PDB file of C-alpha atoms in Angstrom:
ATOM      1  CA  UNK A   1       0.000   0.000   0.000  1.00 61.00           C
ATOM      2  CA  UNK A   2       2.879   2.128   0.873  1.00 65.00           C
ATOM      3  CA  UNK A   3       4.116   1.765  -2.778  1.00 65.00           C
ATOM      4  CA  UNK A   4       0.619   3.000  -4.103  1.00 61.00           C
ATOM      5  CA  UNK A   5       0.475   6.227  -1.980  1.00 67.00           C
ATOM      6  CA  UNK A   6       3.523   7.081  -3.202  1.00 67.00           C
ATOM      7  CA  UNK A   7       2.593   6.656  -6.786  1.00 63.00           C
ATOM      8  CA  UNK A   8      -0.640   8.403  -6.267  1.00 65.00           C
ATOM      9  CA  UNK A   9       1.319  11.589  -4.412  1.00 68.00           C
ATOM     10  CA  UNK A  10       3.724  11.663  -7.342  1.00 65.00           C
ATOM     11  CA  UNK A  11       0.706  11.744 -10.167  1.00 61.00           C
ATOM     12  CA  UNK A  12      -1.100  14.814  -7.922  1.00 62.00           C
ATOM     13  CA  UNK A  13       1.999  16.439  -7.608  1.00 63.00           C
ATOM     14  CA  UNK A  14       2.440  16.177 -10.977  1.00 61.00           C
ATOM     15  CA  UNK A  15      -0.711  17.679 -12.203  1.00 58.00           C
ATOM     16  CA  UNK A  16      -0.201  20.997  -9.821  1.00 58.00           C
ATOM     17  CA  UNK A  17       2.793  21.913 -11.699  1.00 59.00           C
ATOM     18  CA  UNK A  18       1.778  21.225 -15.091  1.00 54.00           C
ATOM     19  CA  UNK A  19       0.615  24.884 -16.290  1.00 56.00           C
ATOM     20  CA  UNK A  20       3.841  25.446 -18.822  1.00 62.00           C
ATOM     21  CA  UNK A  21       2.486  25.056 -22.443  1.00 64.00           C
ATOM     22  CA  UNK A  22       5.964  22.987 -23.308  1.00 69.00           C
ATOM     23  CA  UNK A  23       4.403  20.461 -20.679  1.00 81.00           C
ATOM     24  CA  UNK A  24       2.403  18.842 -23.450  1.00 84.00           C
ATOM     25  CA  UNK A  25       5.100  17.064 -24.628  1.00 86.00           C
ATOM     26  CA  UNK A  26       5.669  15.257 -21.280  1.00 87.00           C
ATOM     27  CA  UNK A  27       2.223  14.966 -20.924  1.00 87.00           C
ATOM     28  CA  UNK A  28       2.259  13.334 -24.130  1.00 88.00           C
ATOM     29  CA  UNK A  29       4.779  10.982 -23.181  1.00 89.00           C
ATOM     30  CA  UNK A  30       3.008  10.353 -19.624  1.00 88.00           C
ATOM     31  CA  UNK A  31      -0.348   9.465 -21.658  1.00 88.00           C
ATOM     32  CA  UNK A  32       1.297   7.424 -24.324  1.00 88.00           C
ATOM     33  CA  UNK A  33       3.321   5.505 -20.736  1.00 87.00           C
ATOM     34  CA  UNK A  34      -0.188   5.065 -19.341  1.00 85.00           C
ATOM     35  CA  UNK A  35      -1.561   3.340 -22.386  1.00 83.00           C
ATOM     36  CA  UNK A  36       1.063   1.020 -22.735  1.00 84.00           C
ATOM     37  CA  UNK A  37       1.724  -0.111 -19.002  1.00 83.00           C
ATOM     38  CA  UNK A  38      -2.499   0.097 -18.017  1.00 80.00           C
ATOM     39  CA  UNK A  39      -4.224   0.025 -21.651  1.00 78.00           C
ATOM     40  CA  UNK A  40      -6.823   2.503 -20.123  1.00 76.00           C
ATOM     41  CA  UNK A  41      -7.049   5.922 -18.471  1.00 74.00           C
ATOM     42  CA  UNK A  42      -4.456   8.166 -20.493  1.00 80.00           C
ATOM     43  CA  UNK A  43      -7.166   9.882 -22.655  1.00 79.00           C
ATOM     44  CA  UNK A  44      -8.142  11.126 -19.761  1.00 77.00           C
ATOM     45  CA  UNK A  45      -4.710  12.462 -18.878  1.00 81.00           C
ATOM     46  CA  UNK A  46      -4.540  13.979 -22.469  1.00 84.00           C
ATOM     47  CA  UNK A  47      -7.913  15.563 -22.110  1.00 81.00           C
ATOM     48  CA  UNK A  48      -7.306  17.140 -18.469  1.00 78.00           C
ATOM     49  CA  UNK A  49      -4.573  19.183 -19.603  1.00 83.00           C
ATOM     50  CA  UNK A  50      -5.885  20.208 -23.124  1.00 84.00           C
ATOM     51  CA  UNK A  51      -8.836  21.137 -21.476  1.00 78.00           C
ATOM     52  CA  UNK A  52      -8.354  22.053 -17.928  1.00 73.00           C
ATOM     53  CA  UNK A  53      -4.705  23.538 -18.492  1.00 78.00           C
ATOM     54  CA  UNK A  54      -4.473  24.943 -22.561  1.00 82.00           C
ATOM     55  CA  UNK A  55      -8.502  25.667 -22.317  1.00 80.00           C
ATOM     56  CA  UNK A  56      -8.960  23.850 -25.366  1.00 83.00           C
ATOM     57  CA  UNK A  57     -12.406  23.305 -26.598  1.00 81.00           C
ATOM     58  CA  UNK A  58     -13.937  20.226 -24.626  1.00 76.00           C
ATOM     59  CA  UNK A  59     -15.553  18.749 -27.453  1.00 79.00           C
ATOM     60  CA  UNK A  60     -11.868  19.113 -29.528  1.00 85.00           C
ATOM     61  CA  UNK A  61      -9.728  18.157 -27.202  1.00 84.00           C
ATOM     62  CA  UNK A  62     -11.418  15.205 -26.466  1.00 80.00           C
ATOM     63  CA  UNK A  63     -11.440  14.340 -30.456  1.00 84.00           C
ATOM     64  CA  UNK A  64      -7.718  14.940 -30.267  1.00 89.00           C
ATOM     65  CA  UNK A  65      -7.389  12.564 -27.568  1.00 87.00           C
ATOM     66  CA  UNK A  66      -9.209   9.915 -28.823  1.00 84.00           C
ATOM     67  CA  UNK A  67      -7.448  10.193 -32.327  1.00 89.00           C
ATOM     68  CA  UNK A  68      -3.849  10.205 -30.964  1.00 90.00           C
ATOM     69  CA  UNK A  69      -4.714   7.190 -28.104  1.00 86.00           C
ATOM     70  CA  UNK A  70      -6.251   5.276 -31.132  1.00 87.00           C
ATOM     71  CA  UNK A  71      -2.859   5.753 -32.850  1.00 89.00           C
ATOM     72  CA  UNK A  72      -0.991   4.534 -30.101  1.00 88.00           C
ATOM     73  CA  UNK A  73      -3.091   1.842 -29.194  1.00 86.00           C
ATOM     74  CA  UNK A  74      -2.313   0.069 -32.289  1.00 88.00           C
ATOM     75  CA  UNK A  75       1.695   0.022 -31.374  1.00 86.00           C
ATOM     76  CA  UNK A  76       0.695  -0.814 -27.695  1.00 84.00           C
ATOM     77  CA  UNK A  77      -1.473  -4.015 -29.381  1.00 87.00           C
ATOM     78  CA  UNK A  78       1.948  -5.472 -30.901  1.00 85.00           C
ATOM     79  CA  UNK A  79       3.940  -4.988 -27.745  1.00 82.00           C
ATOM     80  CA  UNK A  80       1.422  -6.930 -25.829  1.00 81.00           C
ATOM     81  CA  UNK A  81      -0.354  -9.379 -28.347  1.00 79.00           C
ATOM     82  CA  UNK A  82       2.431 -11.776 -27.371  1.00 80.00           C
ATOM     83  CA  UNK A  83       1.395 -12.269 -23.442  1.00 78.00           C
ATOM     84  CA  UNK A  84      -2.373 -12.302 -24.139  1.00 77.00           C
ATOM     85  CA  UNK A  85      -4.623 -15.035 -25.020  1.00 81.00           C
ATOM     86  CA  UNK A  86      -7.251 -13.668 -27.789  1.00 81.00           C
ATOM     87  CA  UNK A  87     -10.113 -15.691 -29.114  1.00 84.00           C
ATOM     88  CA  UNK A  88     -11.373 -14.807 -32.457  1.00 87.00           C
ATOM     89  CA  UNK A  89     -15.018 -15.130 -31.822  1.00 87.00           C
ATOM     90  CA  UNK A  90     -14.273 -12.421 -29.235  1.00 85.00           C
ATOM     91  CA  UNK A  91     -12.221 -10.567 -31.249  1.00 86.00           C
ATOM     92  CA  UNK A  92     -14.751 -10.100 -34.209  1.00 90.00           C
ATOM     93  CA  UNK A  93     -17.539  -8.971 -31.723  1.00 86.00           C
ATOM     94  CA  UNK A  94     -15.519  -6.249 -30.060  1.00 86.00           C
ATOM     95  CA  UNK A  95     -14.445  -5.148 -33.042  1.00 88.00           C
ATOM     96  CA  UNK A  96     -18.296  -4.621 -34.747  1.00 89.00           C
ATOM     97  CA  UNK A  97     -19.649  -3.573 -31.714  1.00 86.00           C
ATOM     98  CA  UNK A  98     -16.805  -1.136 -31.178  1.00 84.00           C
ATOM     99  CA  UNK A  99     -17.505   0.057 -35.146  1.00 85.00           C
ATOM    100  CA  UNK A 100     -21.088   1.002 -34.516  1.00 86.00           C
ATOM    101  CA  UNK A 101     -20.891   2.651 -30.938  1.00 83.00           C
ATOM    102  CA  UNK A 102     -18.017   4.355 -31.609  1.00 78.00           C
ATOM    103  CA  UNK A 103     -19.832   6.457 -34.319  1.00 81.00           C
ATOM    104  CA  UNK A 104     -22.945   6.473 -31.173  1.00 84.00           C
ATOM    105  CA  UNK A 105     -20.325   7.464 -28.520  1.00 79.00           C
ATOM    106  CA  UNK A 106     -19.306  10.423 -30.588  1.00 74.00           C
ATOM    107  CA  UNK A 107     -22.489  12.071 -31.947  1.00 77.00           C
ATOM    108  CA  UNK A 108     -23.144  11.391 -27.750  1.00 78.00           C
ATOM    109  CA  UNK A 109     -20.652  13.626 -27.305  1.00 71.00           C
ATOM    110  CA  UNK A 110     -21.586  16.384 -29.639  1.00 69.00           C
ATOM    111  CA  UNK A 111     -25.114  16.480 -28.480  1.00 76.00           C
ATOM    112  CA  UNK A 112     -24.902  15.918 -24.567  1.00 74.00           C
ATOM    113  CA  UNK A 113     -23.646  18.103 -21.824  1.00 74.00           C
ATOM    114  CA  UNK A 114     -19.865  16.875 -21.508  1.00 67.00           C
ATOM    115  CA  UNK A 115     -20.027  18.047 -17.581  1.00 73.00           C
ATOM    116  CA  UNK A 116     -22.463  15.271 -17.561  1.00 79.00           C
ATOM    117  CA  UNK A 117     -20.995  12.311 -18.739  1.00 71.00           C
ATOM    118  CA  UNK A 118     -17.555  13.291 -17.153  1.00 73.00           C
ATOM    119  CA  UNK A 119     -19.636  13.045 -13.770  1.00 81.00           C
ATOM    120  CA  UNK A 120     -21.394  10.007 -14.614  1.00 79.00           C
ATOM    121  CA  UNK A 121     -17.854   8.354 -16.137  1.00 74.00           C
ATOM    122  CA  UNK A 122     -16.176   9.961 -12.729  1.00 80.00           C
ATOM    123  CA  UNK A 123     -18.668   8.206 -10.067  1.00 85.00           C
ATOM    124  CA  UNK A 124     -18.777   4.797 -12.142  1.00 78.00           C
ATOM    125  CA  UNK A 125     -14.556   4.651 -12.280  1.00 77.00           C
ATOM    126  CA  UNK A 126     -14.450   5.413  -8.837  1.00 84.00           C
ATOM    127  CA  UNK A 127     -16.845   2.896  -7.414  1.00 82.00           C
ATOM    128  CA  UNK A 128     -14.908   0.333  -9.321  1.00 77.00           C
ATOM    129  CA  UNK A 129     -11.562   1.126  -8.658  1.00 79.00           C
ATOM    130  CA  UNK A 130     -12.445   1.258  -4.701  1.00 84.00           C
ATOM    131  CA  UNK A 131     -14.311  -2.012  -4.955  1.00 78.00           C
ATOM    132  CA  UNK A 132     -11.376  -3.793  -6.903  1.00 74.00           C
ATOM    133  CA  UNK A 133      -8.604  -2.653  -4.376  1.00 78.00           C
ATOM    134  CA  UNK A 134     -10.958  -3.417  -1.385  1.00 80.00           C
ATOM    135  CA  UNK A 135     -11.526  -7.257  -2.636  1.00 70.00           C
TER     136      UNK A 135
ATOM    137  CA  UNK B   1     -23.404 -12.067 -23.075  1.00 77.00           C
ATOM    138  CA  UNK B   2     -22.035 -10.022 -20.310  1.00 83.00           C
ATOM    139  CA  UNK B   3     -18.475  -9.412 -22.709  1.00 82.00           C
ATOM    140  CA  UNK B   4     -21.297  -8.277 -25.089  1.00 84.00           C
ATOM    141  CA  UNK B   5     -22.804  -5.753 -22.834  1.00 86.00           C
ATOM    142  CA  UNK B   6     -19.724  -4.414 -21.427  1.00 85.00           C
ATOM    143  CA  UNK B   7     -18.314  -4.140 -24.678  1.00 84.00           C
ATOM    144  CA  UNK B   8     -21.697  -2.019 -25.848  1.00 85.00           C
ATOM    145  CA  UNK B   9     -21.359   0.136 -22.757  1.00 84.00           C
ATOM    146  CA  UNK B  10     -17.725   0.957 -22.768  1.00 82.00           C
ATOM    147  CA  UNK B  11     -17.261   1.652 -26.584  1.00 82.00           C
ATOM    148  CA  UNK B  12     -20.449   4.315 -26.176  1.00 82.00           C
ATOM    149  CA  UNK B  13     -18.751   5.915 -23.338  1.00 79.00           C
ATOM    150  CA  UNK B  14     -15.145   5.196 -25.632  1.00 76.00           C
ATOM    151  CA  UNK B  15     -16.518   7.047 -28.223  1.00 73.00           C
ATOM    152  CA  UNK B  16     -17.941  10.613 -26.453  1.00 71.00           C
ATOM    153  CA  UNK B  17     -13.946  10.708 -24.766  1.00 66.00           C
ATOM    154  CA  UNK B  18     -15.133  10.255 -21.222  1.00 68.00           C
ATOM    155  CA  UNK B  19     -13.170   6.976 -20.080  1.00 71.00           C
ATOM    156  CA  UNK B  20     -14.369   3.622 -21.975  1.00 74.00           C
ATOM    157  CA  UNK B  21     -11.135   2.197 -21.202  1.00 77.00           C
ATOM    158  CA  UNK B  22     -11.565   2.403 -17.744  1.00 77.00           C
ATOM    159  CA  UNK B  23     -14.673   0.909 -17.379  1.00 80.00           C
ATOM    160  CA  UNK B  24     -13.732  -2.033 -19.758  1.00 83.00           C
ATOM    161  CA  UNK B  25     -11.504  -2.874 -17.536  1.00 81.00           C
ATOM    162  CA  UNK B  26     -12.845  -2.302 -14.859  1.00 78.00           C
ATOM    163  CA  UNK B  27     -16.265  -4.117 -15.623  1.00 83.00           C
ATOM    164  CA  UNK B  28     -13.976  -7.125 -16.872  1.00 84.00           C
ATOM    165  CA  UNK B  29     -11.742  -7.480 -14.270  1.00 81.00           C
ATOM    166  CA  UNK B  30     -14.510  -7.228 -11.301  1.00 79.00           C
ATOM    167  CA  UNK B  31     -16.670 -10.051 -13.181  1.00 81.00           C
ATOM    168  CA  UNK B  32     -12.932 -11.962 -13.745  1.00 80.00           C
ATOM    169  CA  UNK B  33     -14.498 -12.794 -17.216  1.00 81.00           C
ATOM    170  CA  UNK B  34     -10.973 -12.648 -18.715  1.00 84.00           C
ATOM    171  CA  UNK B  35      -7.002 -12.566 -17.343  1.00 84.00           C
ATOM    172  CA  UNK B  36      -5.671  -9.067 -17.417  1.00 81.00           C
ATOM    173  CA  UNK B  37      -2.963  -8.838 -19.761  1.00 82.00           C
ATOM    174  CA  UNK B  38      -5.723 -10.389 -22.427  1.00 87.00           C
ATOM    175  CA  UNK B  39      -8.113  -8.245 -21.223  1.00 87.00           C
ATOM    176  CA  UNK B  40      -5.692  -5.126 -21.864  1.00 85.00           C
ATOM    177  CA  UNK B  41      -5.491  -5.873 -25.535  1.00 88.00           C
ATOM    178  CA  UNK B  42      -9.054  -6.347 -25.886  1.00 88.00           C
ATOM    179  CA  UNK B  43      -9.176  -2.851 -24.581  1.00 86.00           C
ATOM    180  CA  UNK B  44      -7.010  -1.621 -27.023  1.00 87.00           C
ATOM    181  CA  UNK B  45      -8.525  -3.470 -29.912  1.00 89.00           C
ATOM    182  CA  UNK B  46     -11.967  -1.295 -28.864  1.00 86.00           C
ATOM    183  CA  UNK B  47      -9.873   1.467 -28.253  1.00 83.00           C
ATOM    184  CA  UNK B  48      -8.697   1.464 -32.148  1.00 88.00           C
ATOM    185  CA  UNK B  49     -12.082   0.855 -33.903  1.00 87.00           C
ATOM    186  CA  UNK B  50     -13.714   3.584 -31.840  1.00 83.00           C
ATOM    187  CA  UNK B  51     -11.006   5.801 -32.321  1.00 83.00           C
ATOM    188  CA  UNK B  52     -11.499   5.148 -36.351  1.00 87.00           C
ATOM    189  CA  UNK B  53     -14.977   6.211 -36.140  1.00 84.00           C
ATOM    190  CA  UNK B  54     -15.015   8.478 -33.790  1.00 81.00           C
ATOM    191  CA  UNK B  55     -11.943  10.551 -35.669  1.00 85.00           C
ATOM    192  CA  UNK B  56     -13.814  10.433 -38.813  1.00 87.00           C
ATOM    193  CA  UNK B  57     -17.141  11.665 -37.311  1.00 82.00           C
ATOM    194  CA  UNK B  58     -15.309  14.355 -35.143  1.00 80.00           C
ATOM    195  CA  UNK B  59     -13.234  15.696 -38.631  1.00 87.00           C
ATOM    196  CA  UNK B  60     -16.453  15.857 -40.687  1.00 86.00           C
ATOM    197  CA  UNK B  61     -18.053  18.034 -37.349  1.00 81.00           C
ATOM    198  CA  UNK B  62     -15.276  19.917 -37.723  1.00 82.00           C
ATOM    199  CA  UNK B  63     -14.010  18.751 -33.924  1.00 79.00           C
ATOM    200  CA  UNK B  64     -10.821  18.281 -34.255  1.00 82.00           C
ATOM    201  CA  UNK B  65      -7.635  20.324 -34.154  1.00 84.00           C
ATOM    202  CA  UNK B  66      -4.458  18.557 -35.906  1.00 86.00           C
ATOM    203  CA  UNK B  67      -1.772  21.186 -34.937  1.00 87.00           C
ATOM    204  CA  UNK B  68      -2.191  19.876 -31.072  1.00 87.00           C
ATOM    205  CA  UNK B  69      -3.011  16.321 -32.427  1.00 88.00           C
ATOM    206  CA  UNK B  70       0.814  16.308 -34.592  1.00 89.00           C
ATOM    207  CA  UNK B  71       2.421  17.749 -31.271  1.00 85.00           C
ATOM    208  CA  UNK B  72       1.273  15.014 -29.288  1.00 88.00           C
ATOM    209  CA  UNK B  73       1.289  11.903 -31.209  1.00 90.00           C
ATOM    210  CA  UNK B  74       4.981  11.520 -31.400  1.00 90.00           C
ATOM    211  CA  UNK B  75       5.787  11.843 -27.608  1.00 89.00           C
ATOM    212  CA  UNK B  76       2.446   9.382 -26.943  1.00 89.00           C
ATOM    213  CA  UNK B  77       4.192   6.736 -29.190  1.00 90.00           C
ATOM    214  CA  UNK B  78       7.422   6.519 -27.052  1.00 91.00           C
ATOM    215  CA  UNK B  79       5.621   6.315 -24.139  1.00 89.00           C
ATOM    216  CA  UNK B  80       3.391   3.819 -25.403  1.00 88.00           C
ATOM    217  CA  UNK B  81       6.697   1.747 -25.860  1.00 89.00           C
ATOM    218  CA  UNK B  82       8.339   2.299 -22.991  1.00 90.00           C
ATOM    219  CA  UNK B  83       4.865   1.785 -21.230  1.00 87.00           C
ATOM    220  CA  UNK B  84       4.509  -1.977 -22.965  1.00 86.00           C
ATOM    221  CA  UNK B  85       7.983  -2.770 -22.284  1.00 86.00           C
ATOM    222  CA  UNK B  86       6.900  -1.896 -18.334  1.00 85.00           C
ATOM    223  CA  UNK B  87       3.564  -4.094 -18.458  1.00 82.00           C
ATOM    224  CA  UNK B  88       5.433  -7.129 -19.968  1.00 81.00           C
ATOM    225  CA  UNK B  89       7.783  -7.618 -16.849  1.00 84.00           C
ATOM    226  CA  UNK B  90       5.026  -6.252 -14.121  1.00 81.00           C
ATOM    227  CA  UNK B  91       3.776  -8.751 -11.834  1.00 79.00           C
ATOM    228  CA  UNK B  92      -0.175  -9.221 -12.959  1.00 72.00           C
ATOM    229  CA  UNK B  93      -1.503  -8.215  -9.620  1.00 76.00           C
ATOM    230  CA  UNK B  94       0.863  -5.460  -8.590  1.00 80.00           C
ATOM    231  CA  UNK B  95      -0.379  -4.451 -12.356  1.00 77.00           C
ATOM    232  CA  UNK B  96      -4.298  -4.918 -10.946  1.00 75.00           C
ATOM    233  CA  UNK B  97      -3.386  -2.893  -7.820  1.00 80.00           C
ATOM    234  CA  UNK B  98      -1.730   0.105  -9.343  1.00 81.00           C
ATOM    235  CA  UNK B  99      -4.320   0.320 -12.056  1.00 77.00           C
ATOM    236  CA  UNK B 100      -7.009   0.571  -9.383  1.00 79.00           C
ATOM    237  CA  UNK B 101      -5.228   3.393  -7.748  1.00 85.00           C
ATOM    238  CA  UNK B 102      -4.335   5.340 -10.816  1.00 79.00           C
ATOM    239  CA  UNK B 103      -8.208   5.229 -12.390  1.00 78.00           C
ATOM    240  CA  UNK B 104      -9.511   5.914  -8.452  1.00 84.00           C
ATOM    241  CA  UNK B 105      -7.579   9.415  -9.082  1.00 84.00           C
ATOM    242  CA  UNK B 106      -8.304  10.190 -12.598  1.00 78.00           C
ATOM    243  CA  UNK B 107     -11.980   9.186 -11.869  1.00 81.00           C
ATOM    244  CA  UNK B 108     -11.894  11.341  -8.595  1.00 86.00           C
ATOM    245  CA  UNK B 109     -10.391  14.672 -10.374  1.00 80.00           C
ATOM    246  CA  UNK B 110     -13.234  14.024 -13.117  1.00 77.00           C
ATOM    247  CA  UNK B 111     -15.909  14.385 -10.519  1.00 84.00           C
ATOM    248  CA  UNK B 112     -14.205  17.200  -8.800  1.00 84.00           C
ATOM    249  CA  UNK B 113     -13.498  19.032 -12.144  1.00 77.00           C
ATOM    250  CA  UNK B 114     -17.249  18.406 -13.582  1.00 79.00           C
ATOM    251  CA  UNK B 115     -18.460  19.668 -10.229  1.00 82.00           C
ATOM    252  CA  UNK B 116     -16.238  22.442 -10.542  1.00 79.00           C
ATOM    253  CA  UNK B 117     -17.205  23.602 -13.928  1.00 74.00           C
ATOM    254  CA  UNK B 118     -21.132  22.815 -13.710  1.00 75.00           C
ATOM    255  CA  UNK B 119     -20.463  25.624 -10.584  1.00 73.00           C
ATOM    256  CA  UNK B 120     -18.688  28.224 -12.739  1.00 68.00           C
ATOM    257  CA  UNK B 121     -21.200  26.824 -15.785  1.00 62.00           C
ATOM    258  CA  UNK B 122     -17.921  26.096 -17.832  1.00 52.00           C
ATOM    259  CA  UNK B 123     -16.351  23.862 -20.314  1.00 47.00           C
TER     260      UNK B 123
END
């Protein structure tokens, strides 16, 4: 536990001192770490500080998150493809159901309040995360 | 069916920016329907077809800004690399436990920060 407090201190401190526009670049590299080692969580890295710290449009920076993460993912996929065990059937689902809702998510996000679903997104991440490091 | 469902949920909430990855995981790794290392690729497999489509809709609504996206990309690559290399030699539940940590504080500052700017009636 004393490992994980130390990570989580490191990530706020971080984040308070992150309000040079060169930081991008590191953030970059921070988001593009966090994809590789976790798979998940580093658009929302990327879209804290082009939102919260540049003031970029919500609805852009978000687009520019999920463009570059998609980019990324795809080298992050070959690094790891050899220590999982995929099943085609599987595979082909995600990957239609992914193709439709993807084109959902985003007309979603052009329509609906994004203070909304960050909240929702927020409370549902949080619940889980407590109740997988309580188990 | 529940892969199905999860999968449904998480590539909507993929798709508007707002975290899909987390909750795949999350949702996958508290009904243990899948290992974690597999169930990190999957991720990433959504993660690539909803960023497809969700690019291509966001450039035709004229939602996207490539100057930022150019500056980025490069920098998110090598981490991505360096990140992989990481995950590979990680013990799986350390992995588990410092995942959970990480998405409790992004998914904390999200609720603060929405809070915040439904308040100020920002962003």
């Amino acid at each position: 536990m004393k490992a994980q407090f130390k990570f989580a201190s490191f990530i706020y401190i971080f984040f308070k001192n992150t309000n040079n526009k060169n930081m991008i670049y590191l953030i970059g590299l921070i988001a593009g770490f966090a994809n590789g080692l976790f798979a998940s969580g580093a658009g929302q890295i990327l879209v804290f500080y082009l939102v919260f710290i540049l003031k970029i449009d919500t609805h852009i920076g978000r687009s520019v998150s999920i463009a570059v993460l998609c980019i990324t993912s795809i080298f992050s996929i070959f690094g790891l493809q050899s220590v999982a065990n995929l099943e085609l059937k599987k595979t082909i689902f995600l990957v239609i159901i992914s193709g439709i809702c993807g084109i959902i998510g985003s007309k979603i996000m052009h329509k609906i309040d994004s203070k909304i679903l960050n909240l929702v997104s927020g409370i549902l991440v949080v619940s889980l995360s407590i109740y997988g490091l309580c188990r | 069916m529940i892969f199905v469902i999860i999968s449904i949920l998480a590539a909507v909430v993929a798709g508007s920016g707002v975290g899909g990855g987390s909750i795949f995981m999350l949702l996958i790794t508290t009904f243990n329907l899948l290992d974690y290392k597999t169930t990190m690729v999957y991720n990433l497999i959504m993660f690539v077809i909803v960023g497809i489509t969700a690019t291509i809709t966001n450039i035709k609504a004229k939602k996207f800004d490539k100057k930022i996206f150019f500056k980025v990309i490069i920098f998110c690559l090598i981490g991505s690399y360096i990140g992989v290399h990481f995950a590979k030699i990680i013990n799986e539940q350390d992995l588990k436990k410092y995942f959970n940590v990480f998405v409790l504080i992004i998914g904390i500052y999200e609720i603060i920060t929405s809070l915040i700017s439904f308040k100020k009636g920002k962003i």
